Amino acid sequence: MSADAFNPPSRLLMGPGPINADPRVLRAMSAPLIGQFDPAMTACMNDTQALYRRVFETANEATLLIDGTSRAGIEAVLVSLIEPGDRVLVPSFGRFGQLLREIAERAGGEVHVIEAEWGEVFTPERIEAAIREVRPKLLALVQGDTSTTMCQPLADIGAICRAHDVLFYSDATASLAGNPLPVDEWQLDAVTAGLQKCLAGPSGSAPTTLSKRAVDCIRGRAHVEAGLQGATHAAGGGSRIRSNYFDLAMILDYWGEARLNHHTEATSMLYAARECARLLVEEGMPQAVARHALHGRALVEGVRALGLQPFGDQRHRMHNVVGVYIPEGVDGEALRRTLLEDYAIEIGTSFGPLHGRIWRIGTMGYNARRDTVMTTLAALEQTLHQAGVRPVAGSGVGAAREVYADQQDRTGES
Amino acid sequence: MSADAFNPPSRLLMGPGPINADPRVLRAMSAPLIGQFDPAMTACMNDTQALYRRVFETANEATLLIDGTSRAGIEAVLVSLIEPGDRVLVPSFGRFGQLLREIAERAGGEVHVIEAEWGEVFTPERIEAAIREVRPKLLALVQGDTSTTMCQPLADIGAICRAHDVLFYSDATASLAGNPLPVDEWQLDAVTAGLQKCLAGPSGSAPTTLSKRAVDCIRGRAHVEAGLQGATHAAGGGSRIRSNYFDLAMILDYWGEARLNHHTEATSMLYAARECARLLVEEGMPQAVARHALHGRALVEGVRALGLQPFGDQRHRMHNVVGVYIPEGVDGEALRRTLLEDYAIEIGTSFGPLHGRIWRIGTMGYNARRDTVMTTLAALEQTLHQAGVRPVAGSGVGAAREVYADQQDRTGES
């Protein structure tokens, strides 16, 4: 056992997340702690909620953080919305769709899954047809599934859900801030995210927003915690939420005016989440999305020029991560090790049906930058060469430079 | 909405937790992130497990962190050990006993509660009698309940549980490192904690240890996540754990040699947890407990000398927090506000039957120090005076100084 201080090695994290956190976020976490109900603390929580309303492009009062990783946010929404026996529709186009199914099942839902091939997405028509057939209470749909790099179009789904009186939840962990997600305009009822992708922070806090419809559903299951009021009873008539930690009715009362004690806020992660949102609000959400689109395009053109093929339906790729077929005869894991050992660059492996077939390379959050894209393409060229593939020298970075030059011509910016 | 950087005000947090984090822990959190399966990351996780074995005084292989607040650790253990219909015995002597009951009920347990008056604890005989009557699968028992400041003796409970083939879980969030808890010697099967009390860190990570008996129980409910293996089935014959996020069977495979992907580790909180354990291992666990005992004693003698009465059975008070009756005629909340506004010192209010009757003053973690105790007593004297109580000038700090002088005489240390 080493009891030395931990000094992490230098790494450029160009996988599907986590990525290098913005140094401003790391610094924010070293601010001193304050008490849970200190006026400065509740003001900080209120500010953070307001900042996330801008990140989610919503007026939802119920916008808050779940203290846990992005998966904690997913489970909080699903276990709070789903009563045992409720029908849930999960259109799944990758591993994180399967995760929604799994969590919804554990919450007691009667889960109906429709599947798209990995590398494809759903049409609104196919989702509406499934809604007509299943008549679910809840539609649970990933926006960006890093396992396939696909981004499900959501713009038309909210209206379909409203027409059929279905609650609409999306897991935007991997996509938020890298791809458009105007929550109110697209009529979503619940969205959860994490900090470790396009938000440029560490994993461990799950920004979450809930519409009034979602809040009404959750409030109908409100339950007063024993010890706080001396009584144990369901106040709203709905069945008791199966989790205490993820009971959004209680968490709403903790973040809301009632300020009822629930968990002890993970203050350092709150500081991190606040700074992540501040960075995005300073930049502007459309600008952040455009930045991810630009660097994602540069990366894709670079890997194509190196002779590699991107995976999946490119019309629906997330801006912030690209799947790349591993060339025939190349040991994908060996090349990843070389990239890590020789260049300190991490790119991603893959899960399930894509395991051993594609790498996943991300350009997100703090790492959606020109220098990270250029460096990754340069190192990739060298490691491919070493692995026996013969890309044209300078082709990858050349193609990326063209994307940047083209952008500069069009916008007059560098 | 303020979008300025958050600059928390200076605070001395002398309540029942959270407390000021050790600056070393805050600095540890600003270390750069690395990838989840980077060899440096898995080595860091392994080191952290080894460090927590020393904090828990256990050889348990299954010693790890749950990504969430201390309440997340509680729920992970209870939902993973309790199958719906399992009998659970909860001896409750305060609010956090009620919380164990609440979480165990939501996990589907048939929960039997025995209660002690707030301010008292249970004898082993009473617990054994209840075990004989209820014949539970699991005994869930808080060690230190901050709501009452009491510390339940656990030394004899493990043997009783073994004799009756009962699993023994304790929530040591508030007590670990401030009071003895040799997990193996006392034969506990599961213990969870948090960082924000005697561990001198921020809330947001829950150190957890599980005996082989607990692991066997959990492994019997192991379930492979859809998307990782393409199949959904319970491998062990037990009923599926109701939570994905808190499924300890999966979390064990994430921390263990299998390294199966589960959540994305909250890396900054891992760094914090590692540094908290490192501080304690450097100091030594008996030394850390003795430090809390010393400063707790100085605080109690100080408040007594100010004419205040400590709450509850003082033979069983936690070293790290004392309840103090609010003197007749004093507005407890107004005095707390004055302490905060004039001295930037936070002390705690109370819950439930003690609300408005006692304050709770903590000396824990980084704040278990002579200067914090002396400063708090000095400020308390002034604010009591202002509130119309007339303590003897200098009496509080004088009594504390005597405790320190006495300790110095006995040990030759300062």
PDB file of N, CA and C in Angstrom, chain A residues 215-247:
ATOM      1  N   VAL A 215     -43.131  17.404 -11.774  1.00  0.00           N
ATOM      2  CA  VAL A 215     -43.193  17.722 -10.340  1.00  0.00           C
ATOM      3  C   VAL A 215     -44.542  17.305  -9.766  1.00  0.00           C
ATOM      4  N   ASP A 216     -45.622  17.549 -10.503  1.00  0.00           N
ATOM      5  CA  ASP A 216     -46.947  17.160 -10.007  1.00  0.00           C
ATOM      6  C   ASP A 216     -47.012  15.650  -9.784  1.00  0.00           C
ATOM      7  N   CYS A 217     -46.453  14.912 -10.719  1.00  0.00           N
ATOM      8  CA  CYS A 217     -46.431  13.451 -10.586  1.00  0.00           C
ATOM      9  C   CYS A 217     -45.664  13.043  -9.334  1.00  0.00           C
ATOM     10  N   ILE A 218     -44.516  13.679  -9.125  1.00  0.00           N
ATOM     11  CA  ILE A 218     -43.657  13.329  -7.980  1.00  0.00           C
ATOM     12  C   ILE A 218     -44.297  13.764  -6.667  1.00  0.00           C
ATOM     13  N   ARG A 219     -44.879  14.963  -6.659  1.00  0.00           N
ATOM     14  CA  ARG A 219     -45.517  15.475  -5.434  1.00  0.00           C
ATOM     15  C   ARG A 219     -46.679  14.579  -5.005  1.00  0.00           C
ATOM     16  N   GLY A 220     -47.287  13.920  -5.965  1.00  0.00           N
ATOM     17  CA  GLY A 220     -48.379  13.005  -5.640  1.00  0.00           C
ATOM     18  C   GLY A 220     -47.904  11.789  -4.865  1.00  0.00           C
ATOM     19  N   ARG A 221     -46.570  11.630  -4.809  1.00  0.00           N
ATOM     20  CA  ARG A 221     -46.003  10.497  -4.055  1.00  0.00           C
ATOM     21  C   ARG A 221     -45.224  10.995  -2.844  1.00  0.00           C
ATOM     22  N   ALA A 222     -45.411  12.286  -2.515  1.00  0.00           N
ATOM     23  CA  ALA A 222     -44.631  12.875  -1.428  1.00  0.00           C
ATOM     24  C   ALA A 222     -44.869  12.128  -0.137  1.00  0.00           C
ATOM     25  N   HIS A 223     -43.843  12.075   0.661  1.00  0.00           N
ATOM     26  CA  HIS A 223     -43.841  11.257   1.853  1.00  0.00           C
ATOM     27  C   HIS A 223     -42.945  11.953   2.869  1.00  0.00           C
ATOM     28  N   VAL A 224     -43.430  12.094   4.073  1.00  0.00           N
ATOM     29  CA  VAL A 224     -42.644  12.801   5.083  1.00  0.00           C
ATOM     30  C   VAL A 224     -41.712  11.822   5.785  1.00  0.00           C
ATOM     31  N   GLU A 225     -40.454  12.181   5.875  1.00  0.00           N
ATOM     32  CA  GLU A 225     -39.474  11.274   6.475  1.00  0.00           C
ATOM     33  C   GLU A 225     -39.657  11.163   7.981  1.00  0.00           C
ATOM     34  N   ALA A 226     -39.651   9.939   8.440  1.00  0.00           N
ATOM     35  CA  ALA A 226     -39.715   9.711   9.887  1.00  0.00           C
ATOM     36  C   ALA A 226     -38.552  10.432  10.545  1.00  0.00           C
ATOM     37  N   GLY A 227     -38.801  11.045  11.676  1.00  0.00           N
ATOM     38  CA  GLY A 227     -37.728  11.732  12.384  1.00  0.00           C
ATOM     39  C   GLY A 227     -37.756  13.215  12.122  1.00  0.00           C
ATOM     40  N   LEU A 228     -38.270  13.601  10.960  1.00  0.00           N
ATOM     41  CA  LEU A 228     -38.365  15.029  10.683  1.00  0.00           C
ATOM     42  C   LEU A 228     -39.682  15.567  11.215  1.00  0.00           C
ATOM     43  N   GLN A 229     -40.750  14.775  11.047  1.00  0.00           N
ATOM     44  CA  GLN A 229     -42.053  15.264  11.466  1.00  0.00           C
ATOM     45  C   GLN A 229     -42.692  14.327  12.477  1.00  0.00           C
ATOM     46  N   GLY A 230     -42.003  13.268  12.798  1.00  0.00           N
ATOM     47  CA  GLY A 230     -42.534  12.340  13.786  1.00  0.00           C
ATOM     48  C   GLY A 230     -43.567  11.374  13.232  1.00  0.00           C
ATOM     49  N   ALA A 231     -43.922  11.540  11.972  1.00  0.00           N
ATOM     50  CA  ALA A 231     -44.954  10.667  11.400  1.00  0.00           C
ATOM     51  C   ALA A 231     -44.442  10.061  10.101  1.00  0.00           C
ATOM     52  N   THR A 232     -44.991   8.924   9.730  1.00  0.00           N
ATOM     53  CA  THR A 232     -44.624   8.277   8.484  1.00  0.00           C
ATOM     54  C   THR A 232     -45.902   8.061   7.685  1.00  0.00           C
ATOM     55  N   HIS A 233     -46.086   8.867   6.670  1.00  0.00           N
ATOM     56  CA  HIS A 233     -47.286   8.671   5.861  1.00  0.00           C
ATOM     57  C   HIS A 233     -47.073   9.259   4.473  1.00  0.00           C
ATOM     58  N   ALA A 234     -47.747   8.686   3.512  1.00  0.00           N
ATOM     59  CA  ALA A 234     -47.733   9.245   2.163  1.00  0.00           C
ATOM     60  C   ALA A 234     -48.730  10.387   2.151  1.00  0.00           C
ATOM     61  N   ALA A 235     -48.274  11.551   1.728  1.00  0.00           N
ATOM     62  CA  ALA A 235     -49.127  12.734   1.780  1.00  0.00           C
ATOM     63  C   ALA A 235     -49.985  12.864   0.522  1.00  0.00           C
ATOM     64  N   GLY A 236     -49.506  12.320  -0.581  1.00  0.00           N
ATOM     65  CA  GLY A 236     -50.154  12.646  -1.847  1.00  0.00           C
ATOM     66  C   GLY A 236     -51.037  11.553  -2.419  1.00  0.00           C
ATOM     67  N   GLY A 237     -51.082  10.398  -1.797  1.00  0.00           N
ATOM     68  CA  GLY A 237     -51.950   9.339  -2.299  1.00  0.00           C
ATOM     69  C   GLY A 237     -51.231   8.350  -3.198  1.00  0.00           C
ATOM     70  N   GLY A 238     -50.163   8.763  -3.867  1.00  0.00           N
ATOM     71  CA  GLY A 238     -49.410   7.837  -4.722  1.00  0.00           C
ATOM     72  C   GLY A 238     -48.594   6.890  -3.869  1.00  0.00           C
ATOM     73  N   SER A 239     -48.070   5.840  -4.500  1.00  0.00           N
ATOM     74  CA  SER A 239     -47.282   4.880  -3.727  1.00  0.00           C
ATOM     75  C   SER A 239     -45.943   5.498  -3.358  1.00  0.00           C
ATOM     76  N   ARG A 240     -45.435   5.066  -2.218  1.00  0.00           N
ATOM     77  CA  ARG A 240     -44.206   5.599  -1.664  1.00  0.00           C
ATOM     78  C   ARG A 240     -43.036   5.342  -2.630  1.00  0.00           C
ATOM     79  N   ILE A 241     -42.213   6.354  -2.824  1.00  0.00           N
ATOM     80  CA  ILE A 241     -41.032   6.205  -3.676  1.00  0.00           C
ATOM     81  C   ILE A 241     -40.091   5.201  -3.012  1.00  0.00           C
ATOM     82  N   ARG A 242     -39.554   4.274  -3.816  1.00  0.00           N
ATOM     83  CA  ARG A 242     -38.819   3.141  -3.245  1.00  0.00           C
ATOM     84  C   ARG A 242     -37.466   3.513  -2.665  1.00  0.00           C
ATOM     85  N   SER A 243     -36.963   4.660  -3.024  1.00  0.00           N
ATOM     86  CA  SER A 243     -35.658   5.080  -2.537  1.00  0.00           C
ATOM     87  C   SER A 243     -35.816   6.325  -1.682  1.00  0.00           C
ATOM     88  N   ASN A 244     -35.055   6.385  -0.619  1.00  0.00           N
ATOM     89  CA  ASN A 244     -35.008   7.605   0.178  1.00  0.00           C
ATOM     90  C   ASN A 244     -34.016   8.580  -0.451  1.00  0.00           C
ATOM     91  N   TYR A 245     -32.840   8.073  -0.797  1.00  0.00           N
ATOM     92  CA  TYR A 245     -31.786   8.958  -1.318  1.00  0.00           C
ATOM     93  C   TYR A 245     -32.229   9.641  -2.603  1.00  0.00           C
ATOM     94  N   PHE A 246     -32.991   8.920  -3.412  1.00  0.00           N
ATOM     95  CA  PHE A 246     -33.395   9.444  -4.721  1.00  0.00           C
ATOM     96  C   PHE A 246     -34.838   9.946  -4.734  1.00  0.00           C
ATOM     97  N   ASP A 247     -35.413  10.162  -3.572  1.00  0.00           N
ATOM     98  CA  ASP A 247     -36.803  10.619  -3.478  1.00  0.00           C
ATOM     99  C   ASP A 247     -36.847  12.094  -3.870  1.00  0.00           C
TER     100      ASP A 247
END
